[in-house]
Tab-separated table of C-alpha atoms and ligand atoms in Angstrom:
chain	number	residue	atom	x	y	z
R	1	MET	CA	18.294	1.602	72.765
R	2	LEU	CA	18.595	-0.065	76.146
R	3	THR	CA	15.181	-1.709	76.323
R	4	GLY	CA	15.099	-4.363	79.027
R	5	ARG	CA	18.737	-3.766	79.978
R	6	LYS	CA	19.700	-3.565	83.637
R	7	ILE	CA	22.145	-0.780	84.364
R	8	HIS	CA	23.519	-0.506	87.894
R	9	LEU	CA	24.993	2.880	88.788
R	10	CYS	CA	27.440	3.518	91.648
R	11	VAL	CA	27.609	7.162	92.706
R	12	CYS	CA	30.579	8.517	94.682
R	13	GLY	CA	30.984	11.761	96.601
R	14	GLY	CA	31.809	14.615	94.278
R	15	ILE	CA	30.016	17.673	93.005
R	16	ALA	CA	29.433	15.809	89.725
R	17	ALA	CA	27.028	13.505	91.630
R	18	TYR	CA	24.222	15.787	90.416
R	19	LYS	CA	24.932	14.607	86.850
R	20	ALA	CA	24.191	11.052	87.993
R	21	VAL	CA	20.557	12.081	88.486
R	22	GLU	CA	20.192	13.172	84.862
R	23	THR	CA	22.114	10.058	83.753
R	24	VAL	CA	19.517	7.851	85.478
R	25	ARG	CA	16.713	9.687	83.674
R	26	LEU	CA	18.391	9.360	80.271
R	27	LEU	CA	19.116	5.664	80.821
R	28	GLN	CA	15.458	5.124	81.700
R	29	LYS	CA	14.360	7.129	78.663
R	30	ALA	CA	16.428	4.719	76.547
R	31	GLY	CA	14.488	1.821	78.082
R	32	ALA	CA	16.895	0.666	80.811
R	33	GLN	CA	16.017	-0.495	84.315
R	34	VAL	CA	18.323	1.371	86.659
R	35	GLN	CA	19.376	0.703	90.253
R	36	VAL	CA	21.673	2.910	92.271
R	37	ALA	CA	24.264	2.444	95.014
R	38	MET	CA	25.852	5.403	96.797
R	39	THR	CA	28.800	6.050	99.083
R	40	ALA	CA	28.224	7.996	102.300
R	41	ASN	CA	29.961	11.020	100.772
R	42	ALA	CA	27.750	10.882	97.690
R	43	GLN	CA	24.746	11.274	99.996
R	44	ALA	CA	26.143	14.631	101.107
R	45	PHE	CA	25.645	15.854	97.519
R	46	VAL	CA	22.428	14.071	96.463
R	47	GLY	CA	19.948	12.306	98.730
R	48	PRO	CA	19.172	8.615	98.214
R	49	MET	CA	15.491	9.585	98.101
R	50	THR	CA	16.069	11.331	94.769
R	51	PHE	CA	17.391	8.137	93.185
R	52	GLN	CA	14.835	5.970	94.956
R	53	ALA	CA	11.988	8.095	93.618
R	54	LEU	CA	13.408	8.032	90.084
R	55	THR	CA	14.238	4.327	89.950
R	56	HIS	CA	11.315	3.017	92.065
R	57	ALA	CA	13.888	0.768	93.727
R	58	PRO	CA	15.759	0.847	97.029
R	59	VAL	CA	19.133	2.562	96.899
R	60	LEU	CA	22.052	0.586	98.269
R	61	THR	CA	23.842	2.767	100.799
R	62	ARG	CA	25.491	0.375	103.253
R	63	THR	CA	27.077	-3.049	103.067
R	64	LEU	CA	25.719	-4.352	106.326
R	65	ASP	CA	22.205	-2.910	106.272
R	66	PRO	CA	19.547	-5.229	107.646
R	67	GLY	CA	16.142	-5.503	106.041
R	68	GLU	CA	15.187	-4.611	102.524
R	69	GLU	CA	18.599	-3.540	101.304
R	70	MET	CA	20.082	-6.929	102.183
R	71	ALA	CA	17.598	-8.434	99.747
R	72	ILE	CA	19.530	-6.719	96.956
R	73	GLY	CA	22.964	-7.115	98.537
R	74	HIS	CA	26.170	-5.731	97.126
R	75	ILE	CA	27.152	-9.054	95.494
R	76	ALA	CA	23.850	-9.397	93.646
R	77	PHE	CA	23.991	-5.706	92.738
R	78	ALA	CA	27.419	-6.256	91.133
R	79	GLN	CA	26.522	-9.465	89.365
R	80	SER	CA	22.956	-9.108	88.140
R	81	CYS	CA	23.263	-6.268	85.639
R	82	ASP	CA	24.195	-5.794	81.988
R	83	VAL	CA	26.470	-2.823	82.690
R	84	LEU	CA	27.958	-1.558	85.940
R	85	LEU	CA	28.741	2.165	85.815
R	86	PHE	CA	30.739	4.146	88.390
R	87	ALA	CA	29.863	7.813	87.825
R	88	PRO	CA	31.263	9.950	89.236
R	89	CYS	CA	34.181	7.870	90.488
R	90	THR	CA	36.383	9.824	92.896
R	91	ALA	CA	40.191	9.528	93.094
R	92	ASN	CA	39.717	7.739	96.406
R	93	MET	CA	37.305	5.170	94.954
R	94	LEU	CA	39.582	4.651	91.952
R	95	GLY	CA	42.414	3.879	94.378
R	96	LYS	CA	40.234	1.420	96.288
R	97	ILE	CA	39.187	-0.336	93.076
R	98	ALA	CA	42.782	-0.488	91.833
R	99	HIS	CA	43.999	-2.011	95.105
R	100	GLY	CA	41.114	-4.336	95.851
R	101	LEU	CA	39.844	-2.604	98.977
R	102	GLY	CA	36.258	-3.135	100.044
R	103	ASP	CA	35.437	-0.955	103.038
R	104	ASP	CA	32.134	0.522	101.864
R	105	VAL	CA	29.236	-0.548	99.704
R	106	VAL	CA	30.527	0.852	96.399
R	107	SER	CA	34.047	-0.554	96.706
R	108	THR	CA	32.676	-3.984	97.662
R	109	ILE	CA	30.457	-3.869	94.575
R	110	ALA	CA	33.580	-3.153	92.511
R	111	LEU	CA	35.346	-6.128	94.114
R	112	ALA	CA	32.435	-8.462	93.329
R	113	ALA	CA	32.021	-7.255	89.716
R	114	PRO	CA	32.592	-9.931	87.051
R	115	VAL	CA	34.969	-7.781	84.976
R	116	GLY	CA	35.436	-9.313	81.534
R	117	ARG	CA	31.961	-10.894	81.509
R	118	THR	CA	30.010	-7.725	82.327
R	119	PRO	CA	31.215	-4.333	81.093
R	120	VAL	CA	32.320	-2.249	84.065
R	121	LEU	CA	32.644	1.440	83.170
R	122	ILE	CA	34.465	3.884	85.401
R	123	ALA	CA	33.924	7.611	84.868
R	124	PRO	CA	36.423	9.460	87.080
R	125	ALA	CA	35.751	13.070	88.064
R	126	MET	CA	38.009	15.149	90.271
R	127	ASN	CA	40.138	18.247	90.592
R	128	THR	CA	42.818	18.546	87.868
R	129	ALA	CA	45.743	18.244	90.300
R	130	MET	CA	44.233	15.067	91.725
R	131	TRP	CA	43.665	13.736	88.201
R	132	GLU	CA	47.248	14.468	87.192
R	133	ASN	CA	48.728	13.004	90.373
R	134	PRO	CA	50.989	10.066	89.423
R	135	ALA	CA	49.171	7.879	91.975
R	136	THR	CA	45.838	8.509	90.215
R	137	GLN	CA	47.408	7.866	86.818
R	138	ALA	CA	48.988	4.634	88.073
R	139	ASN	CA	45.606	3.534	89.472
R	140	LEU	CA	43.977	4.288	86.109
R	141	ALA	CA	46.566	2.172	84.323
R	142	LEU	CA	45.967	-0.662	86.791
R	143	VAL	CA	42.189	-0.730	86.410
R	144	SER	CA	42.439	-0.431	82.606
R	145	ALA	CA	44.869	-3.344	82.471
R	146	ARG	CA	42.394	-5.412	84.490
R	147	GLY	CA	39.589	-4.850	81.995
R	148	TYR	CA	37.635	-1.981	83.546
R	149	ARG	CA	36.752	0.571	80.876
R	150	VAL	CA	37.717	4.084	81.839
R	151	LEU	CA	35.716	6.987	80.389
R	152	LEU	CA	38.166	9.848	80.360
R	153	PRO	CA	37.030	13.093	82.026
R	154	ASP	CA	36.351	16.214	79.990
R	155	ALA	CA	38.570	19.280	80.310
R	156	GLY	CA	37.123	22.634	81.320
R	157	ALA	CA	36.244	24.828	84.296
R	158	LEU	CA	35.793	22.753	87.451
R	159	ALA	CA	33.626	23.525	90.464
R	160	CYS	CA	36.762	24.157	92.552
R	161	GLY	CA	37.825	26.984	90.227
R	162	ALA	CA	40.584	25.037	88.472
R	163	VAL	CA	40.599	24.701	84.695
R	164	GLY	CA	41.744	21.435	83.149
R	165	PRO	CA	40.843	17.757	82.864
R	166	GLY	CA	38.641	16.309	85.600
R	167	ARG	CA	35.013	17.041	84.678
R	168	LEU	CA	32.577	14.166	84.529
R	169	PRO	CA	31.431	13.738	80.905
R	170	GLU	CA	27.878	14.935	80.278
R	171	PRO	CA	25.068	12.428	80.976
R	172	GLU	CA	24.483	12.018	77.208
R	173	ALA	CA	28.101	10.871	76.807
R	174	LEU	CA	27.792	8.461	79.737
R	175	VAL	CA	24.652	6.935	78.228
R	176	ALA	CA	26.372	6.684	74.816
R	177	ALA	CA	29.257	4.799	76.482
R	178	VAL	CA	26.798	2.388	78.106
R	179	MET	CA	25.155	1.784	74.717
R	180	GLU	CA	28.521	1.225	73.072
R	181	ALA	CA	29.467	-1.300	75.752
R	182	LEU	CA	26.333	-3.264	74.839
R	183	ALA	CA	26.664	-2.920	71.060
R	184	PRO	CA	26.799	-6.216	69.123
R	185	ARG	CA	30.256	-7.694	69.025
R	186	PRO	CA	31.105	-8.935	65.524
R	187	LEU	CA	33.527	-11.691	66.565
R	188	THR	CA	31.277	-13.310	69.182
R	189	GLY	CA	31.690	-17.087	68.979
R	190	ARG	CA	34.853	-16.811	66.835
R	191	ARG	CA	38.303	-18.061	67.759
R	192	VAL	CA	41.242	-15.862	66.874
R	193	LEU	CA	44.861	-17.022	67.085
R	194	ILE	CA	47.549	-14.337	67.217
R	195	THR	CA	51.346	-14.524	67.255
R	196	ALA	CA	53.325	-11.609	68.656
R	197	GLY	CA	56.711	-10.423	69.824
R	198	PRO	CA	60.188	-11.638	68.942
R	199	THR	CA	61.618	-15.118	69.226
R	200	ARG	CA	64.949	-15.886	70.868
R	201	GLU	CA	67.327	-18.389	69.354
R	202	PRO	CA	69.889	-19.566	71.912
R	203	ILE	CA	73.596	-19.705	71.134
R	204	ASP	CA	74.685	-20.847	74.585
R	205	PRO	CA	73.201	-20.602	78.112
R	206	ALA	CA	73.979	-16.855	78.260
R	207	ARG	CA	73.440	-15.637	74.685
R	208	PHE	CA	70.799	-15.602	71.983
R	209	LEU	CA	69.876	-14.126	68.606
R	210	SER	CA	66.728	-12.006	68.548
R	211	ASN	CA	65.258	-8.775	67.170
R	212	ALA	CA	63.776	-5.474	68.325
R	213	SER	CA	60.081	-6.479	68.330
R	214	THR	CA	58.240	-5.506	71.536
R	215	GLY	CA	54.949	-7.277	70.791
R	216	LYS	CA	52.934	-4.038	71.140
R	217	ALA	CA	51.199	-4.386	67.757
R	218	GLY	CA	50.126	-7.993	68.307
R	219	PHE	CA	48.987	-7.343	71.878
R	220	ALA	CA	46.872	-4.412	70.621
R	221	ILE	CA	45.260	-6.721	68.036
R	222	ALA	CA	44.535	-9.251	70.795
R	223	ALA	CA	42.866	-6.559	72.936
R	224	ALA	CA	40.757	-5.384	69.969
R	225	ALA	CA	39.703	-8.968	69.169
R	226	VAL	CA	38.596	-9.515	72.786
R	227	ARG	CA	36.585	-6.281	72.641
R	228	ALA	CA	34.949	-7.620	69.472
R	229	GLY	CA	33.858	-10.716	71.404
R	230	ALA	CA	36.376	-13.296	70.126
R	231	ALA	CA	38.016	-16.067	72.147
R	232	VAL	CA	41.643	-15.053	71.693
R	233	THR	CA	44.808	-17.138	72.029
R	234	LEU	CA	48.045	-15.183	71.906
R	235	VAL	CA	51.238	-17.159	71.281
R	236	HIS	CA	53.994	-14.727	72.137
R	237	GLY	CA	57.745	-14.575	72.467
R	238	PRO	CA	59.632	-12.852	75.315
R	239	VAL	CA	58.022	-9.424	75.873
R	240	THR	CA	57.427	-6.985	78.729
R	241	VAL	CA	54.020	-5.633	77.639
R	242	PRO	CA	51.170	-6.966	79.817
R	243	VAL	CA	48.794	-9.582	78.435
R	244	PRO	CA	45.409	-7.890	77.760
R	245	PRO	CA	42.589	-9.058	80.057
R	246	GLY	CA	40.509	-11.912	78.695
R	247	VAL	CA	43.283	-13.282	76.447
R	248	GLU	CA	44.652	-16.832	76.712
R	249	ALA	CA	48.418	-16.321	76.553
R	250	VAL	CA	50.920	-19.006	75.552
R	251	ALA	CA	54.485	-17.859	76.230
R	252	VAL	CA	57.249	-19.316	74.059
R	253	THR	CA	60.907	-18.522	73.506
R	254	THR	CA	62.123	-19.967	70.207
R	255	ALA	CA	60.672	-20.038	66.698
R	256	ARG	CA	60.376	-23.804	66.907
R	257	GLU	CA	58.343	-23.534	70.126
R	258	MET	CA	56.097	-20.916	68.481
R	259	HIS	CA	55.752	-23.213	65.458
R	260	ARG	CA	54.727	-26.134	67.685
R	261	GLU	CA	52.120	-24.106	69.611
R	262	VAL	CA	50.626	-22.589	66.456
R	263	MET	CA	50.484	-25.909	64.584
R	264	ALA	CA	48.615	-27.424	67.547
R	265	ARG	CA	45.975	-24.695	67.418
R	266	TRP	CA	45.597	-23.200	63.939
R	267	ALA	CA	43.042	-25.671	62.589
R	268	VAL	CA	40.383	-24.724	65.152
R	269	ALA	CA	40.820	-20.987	64.602
R	270	ASP	CA	38.440	-18.890	62.517
R	271	ALA	CA	41.101	-16.251	61.960
R	272	ILE	CA	44.856	-16.089	62.460
R	273	VAL	CA	46.991	-12.962	62.685
R	274	MET	CA	50.738	-13.549	62.660
R	275	SER	CA	52.396	-10.387	63.856
R	276	ALA	CA	55.379	-12.095	65.498
R	277	ALA	CA	58.851	-11.190	64.326
R	278	VAL	CA	59.962	-14.796	64.024
R	279	ALA	CA	63.703	-15.360	63.616
R	280	ASP	CA	64.223	-16.832	60.161
R	281	TYR	CA	67.403	-18.569	61.314
R	282	ARG	CA	68.779	-20.227	64.454
R	283	PRO	CA	72.307	-21.310	65.343
R	284	ALA	CA	72.980	-24.797	63.965
R	285	GLU	CA	74.604	-25.733	67.235
R	286	VAL	CA	73.528	-24.665	70.744
R	287	PHE	CA	76.417	-24.888	73.181
R	288	ASP	CA	75.635	-26.306	76.617
R	289	HIS	CA	78.352	-24.124	78.174
R	290	LYS	CA	79.148	-20.419	77.808
R	291	VAL	CA	81.338	-20.030	74.739
R	292	LYS	CA	84.741	-18.543	75.563
R	293	LYS	CA	86.176	-15.830	73.357
R	294	LEU	CA	89.257	-16.553	71.288
R	295	ASP	CA	91.556	-14.247	69.364
R	296	GLY	CA	90.346	-13.617	65.827
R	297	PRO	CA	86.908	-13.825	64.192
R	298	MET	CA	84.217	-16.287	65.104
R	299	THR	CA	81.785	-17.954	62.723
R	300	LEU	CA	78.260	-18.989	63.666
R	301	THR	CA	76.481	-21.334	61.295
R	302	LEU	CA	72.749	-20.617	61.063
R	303	VAL	CA	69.993	-22.913	59.822
R	304	ARG	CA	66.459	-22.002	58.699
R	305	ASN	CA	63.564	-22.008	61.118
R	306	PRO	CA	60.161	-23.218	59.984
R	307	ASP	CA	58.110	-20.457	58.320
R	308	ILE	CA	54.946	-20.684	60.404
R	309	LEU	CA	52.857	-18.318	58.284
R	310	ALA	CA	53.783	-20.036	55.018
R	311	GLU	CA	53.081	-23.450	56.508
R	312	VAL	CA	49.604	-22.471	57.715
R	313	GLY	CA	48.908	-20.697	54.398
R	314	ALA	CA	49.786	-23.879	52.498
R	315	ALA	CA	47.781	-26.136	54.825
R	316	ARG	CA	44.507	-24.249	55.053
R	317	THR	CA	41.588	-25.079	52.809
R	318	GLY	CA	40.361	-22.210	50.674
R	319	ALA	CA	40.189	-19.076	52.781
R	320	HIS	CA	39.553	-20.805	56.098
R	321	PRO	CA	40.800	-19.707	58.560
R	322	VAL	CA	41.202	-16.075	57.512
R	323	LEU	CA	44.956	-15.494	57.455
R	324	VAL	CA	46.781	-12.220	58.110
R	325	GLY	CA	50.548	-11.768	57.958
R	326	PHE	CA	52.853	-8.867	58.678
R	327	ALA	CA	55.730	-7.536	56.652
R	328	ALA	CA	58.374	-5.304	58.192
R	329	GLU	CA	60.421	-3.827	55.388
R	330	THR	CA	62.966	-1.121	54.906
R	331	GLY	CA	61.807	0.284	51.565
R	332	HIS	CA	59.223	-0.843	48.956
R	333	PRO	CA	56.788	-2.237	51.558
R	334	VAL	CA	53.844	-2.637	49.158
R	335	GLU	CA	55.814	-4.500	46.481
R	336	TYR	CA	57.258	-6.947	48.988
R	337	ALA	CA	53.877	-7.346	50.676
R	338	ARG	CA	52.164	-8.263	47.377
R	339	ASP	CA	54.756	-10.943	46.848
R	340	LYS	CA	54.325	-12.226	50.430
R	341	LEU	CA	50.526	-12.237	50.077
R	342	VAL	CA	50.750	-14.672	47.161
R	343	ARG	CA	53.749	-16.684	48.359
R	344	LYS	CA	52.393	-17.282	51.880
R	345	ARG	CA	48.740	-17.585	50.683
R	346	CYS	CA	47.374	-14.864	52.992
R	347	ASP	CA	44.196	-12.770	52.835
R	348	LEU	CA	45.897	-9.647	54.146
R	349	ILE	CA	49.440	-8.469	54.661
R	350	VAL	CA	49.931	-5.556	57.046
R	351	ALA	CA	53.035	-3.974	55.578
R	352	ASN	CA	55.127	-1.329	57.221
R	353	ASP	CA	58.309	0.499	56.436
R	354	VAL	CA	60.158	0.198	59.731
R	355	SER	CA	62.567	2.920	58.658
R	356	ALA	CA	59.770	5.571	58.473
R	357	PRO	CA	59.536	8.039	61.408
R	358	GLY	CA	56.960	6.929	64.026
R	359	ALA	CA	56.771	3.420	62.569
R	360	GLY	CA	58.171	0.011	63.382
R	361	PHE	CA	59.600	-1.648	66.474
R	362	GLY	CA	59.004	-0.248	69.954
R	363	THR	CA	57.014	2.819	68.842
R	364	ASP	CA	53.416	3.447	69.993
R	365	THR	CA	52.375	4.376	66.461
R	366	ASN	CA	52.768	2.743	63.080
R	367	LEU	CA	52.470	3.649	59.419
R	368	VAL	CA	51.078	0.682	57.523
R	369	TYR	CA	49.526	-0.436	54.253
R	370	LEU	CA	46.770	-3.015	54.195
R	371	VAL	CA	47.622	-5.171	51.201
R	372	THR	CA	45.002	-7.607	49.856
R	373	ALA	CA	44.330	-9.209	46.475
R	374	GLU	CA	42.100	-6.183	45.779
R	375	GLY	CA	44.801	-3.568	46.334
R	376	ALA	CA	46.930	-1.660	48.830
R	377	GLU	CA	45.291	0.777	51.247
R	378	PRO	CA	47.666	3.216	52.968
R	379	LEU	CA	46.572	4.084	56.511
R	380	PRO	CA	47.584	7.383	58.144
R	381	LEU	CA	50.115	7.338	61.002
R	382	GLN	CA	48.102	6.131	64.010
R	383	SER	CA	48.343	4.246	67.280
R	384	LYS	CA	48.965	0.505	67.278
R	385	GLU	CA	45.610	0.200	69.101
R	386	ALA	CA	43.792	1.906	66.216
R	387	ILE	CA	45.585	-0.313	63.685
R	388	GLY	CA	44.665	-3.361	65.787
R	389	GLN	CA	41.032	-2.284	65.575
R	390	ARG	CA	41.278	-1.946	61.763
R	391	ILE	CA	42.676	-5.461	61.462
R	392	VAL	CA	39.869	-6.809	63.656
R	393	ASP	CA	37.329	-4.940	61.476
R	394	PHE	CA	38.874	-6.692	58.451
R	395	LEU	CA	38.517	-10.095	60.147
R	396	ALA	CA	34.885	-9.356	61.016
R	397	VAL	CA	34.040	-8.419	57.406
R	398	ARG	CA	35.812	-11.456	55.934
R	399	LEU	CA	34.199	-13.841	58.419
R	400	ALA	CA	30.754	-12.318	57.833
R	401	ASP	CA	31.289	-12.659	54.051
R	402	GLY	CA	32.167	-16.312	54.581
R	403	ARG	CA	34.809	-15.937	51.904
N	501	LIG	N1	56.762	-15.501	59.816
N	501	LIG	C1	56.522	-16.739	60.360
N	501	LIG	N2	57.540	-17.627	60.527
N	501	LIG	C2	58.790	-17.312	60.172
N	501	LIG	C3	59.055	-16.038	59.606
N	501	LIG	C4	58.025	-15.152	59.445
N	501	LIG	O1	55.379	-17.029	60.699
N	501	LIG	N3	59.759	-18.180	60.353
N	501	LIG	C5	55.639	-14.571	59.597
N	501	LIG	C6	55.661	-13.357	60.482
N	501	LIG	O2	54.933	-13.552	61.663
N	501	LIG	C7	55.001	-12.320	59.603
N	501	LIG	C8	55.517	-12.685	58.241
N	501	LIG	O3	55.767	-14.073	58.290
N	501	LIG	O4	53.606	-12.422	59.577
N	501	LIG	C9	56.750	-11.878	58.020
N	501	LIG	O5	57.475	-12.457	57.123
N	501	LIG	P1	58.975	-11.931	56.876
N	501	LIG	O6	59.868	-12.534	57.865
N	501	LIG	O7	58.997	-10.472	56.631
N	501	LIG	O8	58.951	-12.552	55.526
N	501	LIG	P2	60.013	-13.273	54.782
N	501	LIG	O9	59.268	-13.990	53.738
N	501	LIG	O10	60.890	-13.991	55.733
N	501	LIG	O11	60.697	-12.031	54.215
N	501	LIG	P3	61.891	-12.036	53.253
N	501	LIG	O12	61.496	-12.981	52.200
N	501	LIG	O13	61.900	-10.597	52.876
N	501	LIG	O14	63.020	-12.478	54.126
């Protein structure tokens, strides 16, 4: 239910604007107080009077209106609600939001929205060719990366005669998305520390030892933990994936730097997930000049790096903080994971066989086992995002148990 919740709805100019009317009614039926803002083009499809009559509140139609509408104001409209919903959001409005333009009331509301603190949902609706246009797709990626939640359009017959993706989801689905955005977040008030990506161990100013980790898995866990309401710190090695919105990122290069940053923070964490592919060894000597090649073989002497996971496992008291490690194996992942679980004193080892198809470094999917003292649960091949969510669900259960 949405009793007492304030939902502010921005309507843009598309045929799907008629669905916004039914959405208002359903939101109100669920107990919400709704206010509406409209672009000029939206008013060509549905009159402001319709929304005004339904909501018993003035409809915001212009940025610079004198009188009553100024009393609401686009800034207050953006900042005084529990959920801000753009439905339908046209390709043009999506572009304005992605690029920070504010030349009408709805785009200025988007600019003033406290994304990250208040859920901002964008429900695009447009012709299939416009939806598939690389510019639209790039704009979608931009707004998603900045923390706006995009509700993907349905596929089907469109008003323009085309068949394909672009239809605004039905009002029931829009209301369900609003409810989900307001659902209790199980990690609210918890601190989660995550390590991700590779480390680089320098040989000389031009060369280093590293591995094929891209950080995708750990970054997906960080995004899931933020969605669950946690304060997330992500200590990561050199990666190219973007830091998820709302995450405190600490960039490091070497294993020893990662070790230092984790040791400074682990004791205040409620849960720690170490997904980083930390180099076990580093060159004993780092040359201050580029090493010149010689005829014949060359020998590099390597020394052990600190094992961050094992150190935290040994230092924690009982099962606090909850500790999750990763194991990337080529064969017998469960056996090795069981050993690691005990040896590094973890609550969960996420074990994967990096040699399996669709699993391991650089892929978007992974095939993992969740190995705990209770047993090994094989998960089906799925996206790293979905696996991140499963790990966060595990943290939530363990923290709620107080084990
Ligand atoms: N890890 C760590 N510090 C290290 C090495 C590994 O924190 N110096 C963590 C990784 O982040 C991961 C887990 O330990 O969570 C992976 O361990 P792995 O390197 O596979 O384990 P090892 O015990 O080094 O494996 P093996 O004994 O098979 O070499």
